[in-house]
Coordinates of C-alpha atoms and ligand atoms in Angstrom, one line a residue:
M287 CA -2.8 6.9 -15.3
A288 CA -3.0 4.7 -12.3
A289 CA -6.1 5.3 -10.2
L290 CA -4.9 6.2 -6.8
S291 CA -6.9 6.6 -3.7
S292 CA -5.4 7.7 -0.5
G293 CA -6.4 9.0 2.9
V294 CA -5.8 9.0 6.5
E295 CA -7.0 6.0 8.3
M296 CA -7.8 5.8 12.1
S297 CA -4.8 6.0 14.3
M298 CA -2.8 8.3 12.1
R299 CA -2.3 5.9 9.2
E300 CA -1.7 7.4 5.8
V301 CA -2.7 4.9 3.1
V302 CA -2.0 5.1 -0.6
T303 CA -3.7 2.5 -2.7
V304 CA -1.7 1.7 -5.8
A305 CA -4.3 0.7 -8.4
L306 CA -2.8 -1.9 -10.9
G307 CA -6.1 -3.9 -11.4
E308 CA -5.7 -7.3 -9.9
R309 CA -2.3 -6.4 -8.6
S310 CA -3.5 -3.4 -6.7
Y311 CA -1.9 -3.0 -3.2
P312 CA -1.9 -0.6 -0.3
I313 CA 1.1 1.3 1.1
V314 CA 0.4 2.0 4.8
I315 CA 2.5 4.7 6.4
G316 CA 2.8 5.7 10.1
A317 CA 4.7 5.3 13.3
G318 CA 4.2 1.8 14.6
V319 CA 2.7 0.0 11.5
L320 CA 5.3 -2.7 12.1
D321 CA 3.1 -3.9 14.9
E322 CA 0.2 -4.2 12.4
C323 CA 2.1 -6.4 9.9
G324 CA 0.5 -9.7 10.9
E325 CA -3.0 -8.3 10.8
R326 CA -2.6 -6.4 7.6
L327 CA -0.8 -9.4 5.8
A328 CA -3.6 -11.7 7.0
A329 CA -6.0 -9.5 5.0
V330 CA -4.2 -10.4 1.7
C331 CA -2.4 -13.8 2.4
R332 CA -3.6 -16.8 4.2
P333 CA -1.6 -17.1 7.5
G334 CA 1.0 -19.8 7.4
R335 CA 4.6 -20.0 6.8
C336 CA 6.5 -17.0 5.5
A337 CA 10.2 -15.8 5.3
L338 CA 11.6 -12.5 6.6
V339 CA 14.7 -11.3 4.8
T340 CA 16.8 -8.6 6.5
N341 CA 20.4 -7.7 7.4
P342 CA 22.1 -7.9 10.8
V343 CA 21.8 -4.2 11.5
V344 CA 18.1 -3.9 10.9
A345 CA 17.4 -7.4 12.4
R346 CA 18.8 -6.3 15.7
L347 CA 16.5 -3.3 15.8
Y348 CA 13.2 -4.5 14.3
A349 CA 13.1 -8.2 13.5
E350 CA 11.7 -9.4 16.8
Q351 CA 9.0 -6.7 16.7
L352 CA 7.9 -7.7 13.2
K353 CA 8.0 -11.5 13.9
E354 CA 5.9 -11.0 17.0
S355 CA 3.2 -9.2 15.0
L356 CA 3.3 -12.0 12.3
M357 CA 3.0 -14.8 14.9
G358 CA 0.2 -13.0 16.6
S359 CA -1.8 -13.4 13.4
G360 CA -0.9 -17.0 12.8
F361 CA 2.1 -16.6 10.6
D362 CA 5.2 -18.8 11.1
P363 CA 8.2 -16.8 9.9
I364 CA 11.7 -18.1 9.2
Q365 CA 14.4 -15.4 9.2
I366 CA 17.1 -15.0 6.5
E367 CA 20.0 -12.6 7.0
I368 CA 22.1 -11.1 4.2
A369 CA 25.2 -9.1 5.2
D370 CA 24.7 -5.4 5.2
G371 CA 25.7 -3.3 2.2
E372 CA 25.3 -2.6 -1.4
R373 CA 28.0 -5.0 -2.3
Y374 CA 25.8 -7.9 -1.1
K375 CA 23.1 -6.9 -3.6
T376 CA 24.2 -9.8 -5.8
L377 CA 23.0 -13.0 -7.3
D378 CA 24.9 -14.9 -4.7
S379 CA 22.7 -13.4 -2.0
V380 CA 19.6 -14.3 -3.9
S381 CA 20.9 -17.8 -4.4
H382 CA 21.4 -18.0 -0.6
I383 CA 17.7 -17.0 -0.1
Y384 CA 16.6 -19.7 -2.6
D385 CA 18.7 -22.3 -0.7
V386 CA 17.1 -21.4 2.6
L387 CA 13.6 -21.3 1.1
L388 CA 14.0 -24.7 -0.6
E389 CA 15.5 -26.3 2.4
A390 CA 12.6 -25.1 4.5
K391 CA 10.2 -26.2 1.7
L392 CA 8.4 -22.9 1.5
D393 CA 5.7 -23.2 -1.2
R394 CA 4.5 -20.6 -3.6
K395 CA 1.8 -19.3 -1.2
A396 CA 4.4 -18.3 1.4
P397 CA 5.2 -14.6 1.3
L398 CA 8.6 -13.1 1.4
L399 CA 8.9 -10.0 3.5
A400 CA 11.8 -7.6 3.0
L401 CA 12.8 -5.7 6.2
G402 CA 15.4 -3.1 5.5
G403 CA 16.5 -0.4 3.1
G404 CA 16.6 -0.5 -0.7
V405 CA 19.3 -3.1 -0.8
I406 CA 17.2 -5.7 1.1
G407 CA 14.0 -4.5 -0.8
D408 CA 15.5 -5.0 -4.2
L409 CA 17.2 -8.3 -3.7
T410 CA 14.3 -9.8 -1.7
G411 CA 11.9 -8.6 -4.4
F412 CA 14.0 -10.3 -7.1
A413 CA 14.0 -13.5 -5.0
A414 CA 10.2 -13.3 -4.7
A415 CA 9.8 -12.7 -8.4
T416 CA 11.7 -15.7 -9.3
Y417 CA 11.3 -18.3 -6.5
L418 CA 8.9 -20.9 -7.9
R419 CA 8.2 -18.4 -10.7
G420 CA 6.9 -15.8 -8.2
V421 CA 5.7 -15.6 -4.7
P422 CA 3.8 -12.8 -2.8
F423 CA 6.2 -10.1 -1.8
V424 CA 5.8 -7.7 1.2
Q425 CA 8.0 -4.5 1.6
V426 CA 8.7 -3.2 5.1
P427 CA 11.1 -0.4 4.2
T428 CA 13.2 1.1 7.0
T429 CA 15.1 3.9 5.3
L430 CA 13.6 7.1 4.0
L431 CA 14.9 6.4 0.6
A432 CA 13.2 3.0 0.5
Q433 CA 9.9 4.4 1.9
V434 CA 9.7 7.2 -0.7
D435 CA 11.3 5.5 -3.7
S436 CA 12.6 1.9 -3.9
S437 CA 9.5 0.3 -2.3
V438 CA 7.2 1.9 -4.9
G439 CA 7.1 0.8 -8.5
G440 CA 7.8 -2.8 -8.6
K441 CA 11.4 -2.7 -9.8
T442 CA 13.5 -5.4 -8.2
G443 CA 17.0 -6.7 -8.9
V444 CA 20.6 -7.1 -8.1
N445 CA 24.0 -5.7 -9.2
H446 CA 26.4 -7.4 -11.6
P447 CA 30.2 -7.0 -11.5
L448 CA 29.8 -5.0 -14.7
G449 CA 27.2 -2.5 -13.4
K450 CA 24.5 -1.7 -10.9
N451 CA 21.0 -3.1 -11.2
L452 CA 21.7 -4.9 -14.5
I453 CA 19.8 -8.1 -13.4
G454 CA 16.2 -7.7 -12.4
A455 CA 12.5 -8.1 -12.8
F456 CA 9.3 -6.3 -12.2
H457 CA 7.4 -7.7 -9.3
Q458 CA 4.7 -5.7 -7.5
P459 CA 4.3 -6.2 -3.7
V460 CA 1.0 -7.3 -2.2
L461 CA 1.5 -4.9 0.7
V462 CA 4.0 -2.1 1.7
L463 CA 4.3 -1.1 5.4
S464 CA 6.4 2.1 5.9
D465 CA 6.9 2.5 9.7
S466 CA 8.2 6.1 10.0
A467 CA 9.3 5.3 13.6
T468 CA 12.1 3.1 12.2
L469 CA 13.7 6.3 10.8
R470 CA 14.6 7.3 14.3
T471 CA 17.5 4.9 14.3
L472 CA 18.7 5.7 10.8
P473 CA 22.1 7.5 10.6
R474 CA 21.5 11.3 9.9
R475 CA 23.5 11.1 6.7
E476 CA 21.1 8.4 5.4
L477 CA 18.1 10.6 6.3
V478 CA 19.5 13.6 4.5
A479 CA 20.2 11.4 1.4
G480 CA 16.6 10.3 1.5
L481 CA 15.3 13.8 1.8
V482 CA 17.1 14.7 -1.4
E483 CA 14.8 12.3 -3.2
V484 CA 11.9 13.9 -1.5
I485 CA 12.9 17.3 -2.7
K486 CA 13.3 15.8 -6.2
Y487 CA 9.6 14.8 -6.2
G488 CA 8.8 18.5 -5.4
V489 CA 10.9 19.8 -8.1
I490 CA 9.7 17.5 -10.9
L491 CA 6.1 17.1 -10.0
D492 CA 4.7 19.2 -7.1
A493 CA 5.5 22.8 -6.4
A494 CA 3.3 22.7 -3.2
L495 CA 5.3 19.7 -1.9
F496 CA 8.5 21.7 -2.6
A497 CA 7.2 24.7 -0.7
R498 CA 6.1 22.5 2.2
I499 CA 9.6 21.0 2.5
E500 CA 11.1 24.6 2.5
E501 CA 8.7 25.5 5.3
D502 CA 8.9 22.2 7.3
L503 CA 12.5 21.2 6.7
D504 CA 13.5 21.4 10.4
A505 CA 10.4 19.4 11.4
L506 CA 11.3 16.8 8.8
L507 CA 14.9 16.6 10.0
A508 CA 13.5 16.2 13.6
L509 CA 11.3 13.4 12.3
D510 CA 8.1 15.2 13.4
E511 CA 5.6 12.5 12.9
R512 CA 2.8 14.7 11.5
V513 CA 4.9 16.2 8.7
L514 CA 6.8 13.1 8.0
G515 CA 3.8 10.8 7.4
A516 CA 2.1 13.3 5.1
V517 CA 5.3 13.9 3.1
I518 CA 6.1 10.2 2.7
R519 CA 2.6 9.7 1.6
R520 CA 2.8 12.4 -1.0
C521 CA 6.0 11.0 -2.4
C522 CA 4.4 7.6 -2.7
E523 CA 1.4 9.0 -4.5
L524 CA 3.6 10.9 -6.9
K525 CA 5.9 7.9 -7.7
A526 CA 2.8 5.6 -7.9
E527 CA 1.2 8.0 -10.4
V528 CA 4.3 8.2 -12.5
V529 CA 5.0 4.4 -12.6
G530 CA 1.3 3.6 -13.0
A531 CA 1.1 5.8 -16.0
D532 CA 4.1 4.1 -17.4
E533 CA 4.6 0.8 -15.6
R534 CA 7.3 -0.7 -17.7
E535 CA 8.3 1.9 -20.2
A536 CA 11.2 4.3 -19.6
D537 CA 9.4 7.2 -21.2
Y538 CA 7.5 9.3 -18.7
R539 CA 9.1 7.4 -15.8
A540 CA 12.4 8.9 -16.9
I541 CA 11.5 12.2 -15.2
L542 CA 12.4 10.4 -12.0
N543 CA 15.9 10.5 -13.2
F544 CA 16.1 14.3 -12.6
G545 CA 19.6 14.9 -11.1
H546 CA 20.5 11.2 -11.6
T547 CA 22.4 11.5 -15.0
L548 CA 25.3 13.4 -13.4
G549 CA 24.6 11.8 -10.0
H550 CA 25.2 8.4 -11.4
G551 CA 28.3 9.6 -13.2
I552 CA 29.7 11.1 -10.0
E553 CA 28.9 7.9 -8.0
S554 CA 30.8 5.8 -10.5
E555 CA 33.7 8.2 -10.9
T556 CA 34.1 8.2 -7.1
Q557 CA 34.0 4.4 -6.9
Y558 CA 30.7 4.4 -5.0
S559 CA 32.5 5.1 -1.9
R560 CA 32.7 8.9 -1.4
Y561 CA 29.0 9.7 -1.7
L562 CA 25.7 8.1 -0.7
H563 CA 23.4 7.9 -3.7
G564 CA 21.2 10.8 -2.5
E565 CA 24.3 13.0 -2.0
A566 CA 25.4 12.4 -5.5
V567 CA 21.9 13.1 -6.8
S568 CA 21.9 16.3 -4.8
I569 CA 25.0 17.5 -6.7
G570 CA 23.3 16.3 -9.9
M571 CA 20.1 18.2 -9.1
S572 CA 21.9 21.4 -8.4
F573 CA 23.8 21.0 -11.7
A574 CA 20.5 20.2 -13.6
A575 CA 18.8 23.3 -12.0
H576 CA 21.7 25.6 -13.1
F577 CA 21.8 23.9 -16.5
S578 CA 18.1 24.5 -17.0
A579 CA 18.4 28.1 -16.1
S580 CA 21.4 28.6 -18.4
R581 CA 19.4 27.2 -21.3
G582 CA 16.5 29.6 -20.4
Y583 CA 14.1 26.8 -19.5
C584 CA 13.6 28.0 -16.0
P585 CA 14.2 31.4 -14.2
P586 CA 17.5 31.5 -12.5
A587 CA 15.8 32.5 -9.2
V588 CA 13.9 29.1 -9.2
A589 CA 17.1 27.2 -9.9
D590 CA 18.7 29.0 -6.9
R591 CA 15.7 28.1 -4.7
V592 CA 16.4 24.4 -5.4
V593 CA 20.1 24.6 -4.7
R594 CA 19.4 26.7 -1.5
L595 CA 17.1 24.1 -0.1
L596 CA 19.6 21.2 -0.8
R597 CA 22.3 23.3 1.0
R598 CA 20.0 24.0 4.0
L599 CA 19.4 20.3 4.2
G600 CA 23.1 19.8 4.5
A601 CA 23.5 17.8 1.2
P602 CA 26.5 18.5 -1.1
T603 CA 25.7 20.6 -4.1
E604 CA 29.1 21.2 -5.7
V605 CA 30.7 18.9 -8.3
P606 CA 34.0 17.6 -6.7
T607 CA 37.0 19.4 -8.2
D608 CA 39.0 16.2 -8.8
L609 CA 36.7 14.8 -11.5
Q610 CA 38.2 14.5 -15.0
A611 CA 36.0 15.5 -17.9
R612 CA 37.1 12.7 -20.2
S613 CA 36.5 9.9 -17.7
L614 CA 33.2 11.4 -16.6
Q615 CA 32.1 11.7 -20.2
A616 CA 32.9 8.0 -20.7
A617 CA 30.9 7.1 -17.6
L618 CA 27.9 9.2 -18.7
A619 CA 28.0 7.7 -22.3
G620 CA 28.4 4.2 -20.8
D621 CA 25.2 4.4 -18.8
K622 CA 22.6 1.9 -19.8
K623 CA 20.2 4.7 -20.6
A624 CA 22.6 6.5 -23.0
A625 CA 22.8 6.0 -26.8
G626 CA 25.5 7.1 -29.2
G627 CA 27.1 9.5 -26.7
Q628 CA 23.7 11.2 -26.2
V629 CA 21.9 11.2 -22.9
K630 CA 18.2 12.0 -22.3
F631 CA 18.6 14.8 -19.8
V632 CA 15.8 16.0 -17.5
F633 CA 15.6 19.7 -17.3
M634 CA 13.3 21.7 -15.0
E635 CA 10.9 24.2 -16.3
G636 CA 10.1 25.8 -12.9
L637 CA 8.9 23.9 -9.9
G638 CA 6.7 20.9 -10.8
R639 CA 7.4 20.9 -14.5
T640 CA 10.2 19.2 -16.6
R641 CA 11.2 18.7 -20.1
F642 CA 13.6 16.2 -21.8
E643 CA 16.3 17.0 -24.3
M644 CA 19.0 14.9 -25.8
V645 CA 22.4 16.2 -24.6
S646 CA 25.8 14.9 -25.5
A647 CA 27.7 13.3 -22.6
R648 CA 30.6 15.5 -23.5
E649 CA 28.6 18.7 -22.9
I650 CA 27.4 17.5 -19.5
A651 CA 30.8 16.3 -18.5
E652 CA 32.6 19.5 -19.6
R653 CA 30.1 21.8 -18.0
A654 CA 30.1 19.9 -14.8
V655 CA 34.0 19.9 -14.5
A656 CA 34.2 23.6 -15.6
G657 CA 31.5 24.5 -12.9
A658 CA 33.6 22.6 -10.3
A659 CA 36.7 24.6 -11.2
E660 CA 34.9 27.9 -10.7
H661 CA 34.4 27.2 -6.9
Ligands
NAD1117 N1 13.8 -0.6 -6.9 C1 13.8 0.7 -7.1 O1 13.0 1.3 -7.8 C2 14.9 1.5 -6.4 C3 14.9 2.9 -6.4 C4 15.9 3.6 -5.8 C5 16.9 2.9 -5.2 N2 17.0 1.6 -5.2 C6 18.1 0.8 -4.6 O2 18.1 1.1 -3.2 C7 19.4 0.8 -2.7 C8 19.6 1.9 -1.7 O3 18.7 1.8 -0.6 P1 19.0 2.6 0.8 O4 19.5 4.0 0.5 O5 17.8 2.3 1.6 O6 20.3 1.8 1.3 P2 20.5 0.5 2.2 O7 19.5 -0.5 2.0 O8 21.9 0.1 2.0 O9 20.4 1.1 3.7 C9 21.3 2.1 4.2 C10 21.9 1.7 5.5 O10 21.0 1.9 6.6 C11 20.8 0.7 7.3 N3 19.5 0.8 7.9 C12 18.4 0.5 7.2 N4 17.3 0.8 8.0 C13 17.8 1.3 9.1 C14 17.1 1.8 10.3 N5 15.9 1.9 10.4 N6 18.0 2.2 11.3 C15 19.3 2.1 11.2 N7 20.0 1.6 10.1 C16 19.2 1.3 9.1 C17 21.2 -0.3 6.4 O11 21.6 -1.6 7.1 C18 22.3 0.3 5.6 O12 23.5 0.1 6.3 C19 20.3 0.8 -3.9 O13 20.7 -0.5 -4.0 C20 19.4 1.2 -5.1 O14 19.8 0.7 -6.2 C21 16.0 0.9 -5.9
ZN1118 ZN1 17.7 8.0 -6.7

């Protein structure tokens, strides 16, 4: 188990220290931490040249603020922009980053900073893992999903035409700065999708977190700083604990896939265009909750509580009626985590507890499509 320490620093900073021996690093959370980037980075890297990777949307909003902070502490950043969107999470984009870094002659001491959501984080992390066999990496996540999920755990990578996240590496950051004030410019739909992952942590690991979200959902949606910082911190602690216990293996970490088996299937069956990832996961979590109740693993009232919270959030909870069982089954069986038509399915056993069972892709697909037809 990863030793974790966390607490509230002066000026309302929530800090989670991810303890991975020599590779330990802090996650600093709070409104305005962007302005502390230079100072905090100087504590772990000698000031000098560095590269900021972002996209045009986020650059327009936050790049100047971040660069000002970096320059204030003696860093000399170059800026690299990758077009916005999941379809640019490719080796081509990483290759473009290499080109700019080589041309600018950045050496292996120069850190790479990712300013943006999970797409920028994943591809910048992969560039940092591989450029000159690895350079320091800093995450400055600006979506809720990136702040509670993709910036923690060290997974980096890009998509391949044959599938998502098929090319990648583990590369831990030296520092993560989650500025909750950046969420104020995030489209509401992205915020809701991120909150689905927050609810997931409550369901699989922490009943008290789940209850807190039920109670404070409106404050979260209103981006109330006090609640938001504490909730982001708790999610980071939970994810860090899970990945620390199991940094590279898929075993225990697989509980994070709650709702994702069907969620991924739905994303792929709807060409990654109808739903945001978190929305598809919300449908998958609702399905997994009912499935758990129908197998007698969890009381139906608890499963209903999960679905009710997702509905209150405004996330979709119903499987779309136009899915075909056959095609969905093929998508589920083709997932990189499936073997021989069997999928390791994460069930809930009440709030904060899970169990795994091997389930056939066919059973999941048929159940999901039959459930959709009932509505
Ligand atoms: N590495 C991991 O462990 C891990 C875990 C989960 C997800 N992921 C990856 O994360 C990616 C999804 O990340 P995401 O949901 O953050 O999507 P994203 O990076 O595409 O960001 C969503 C949208 O919000 C915009 N945006 C970002 N910050 C903003 C802000 N503060 N204000 C306004 N707009 C802003 C982006 O430009 C983009 O258009 C996927 O590629 C997924 O595979 C990785
Ligand atoms: Zn997810």
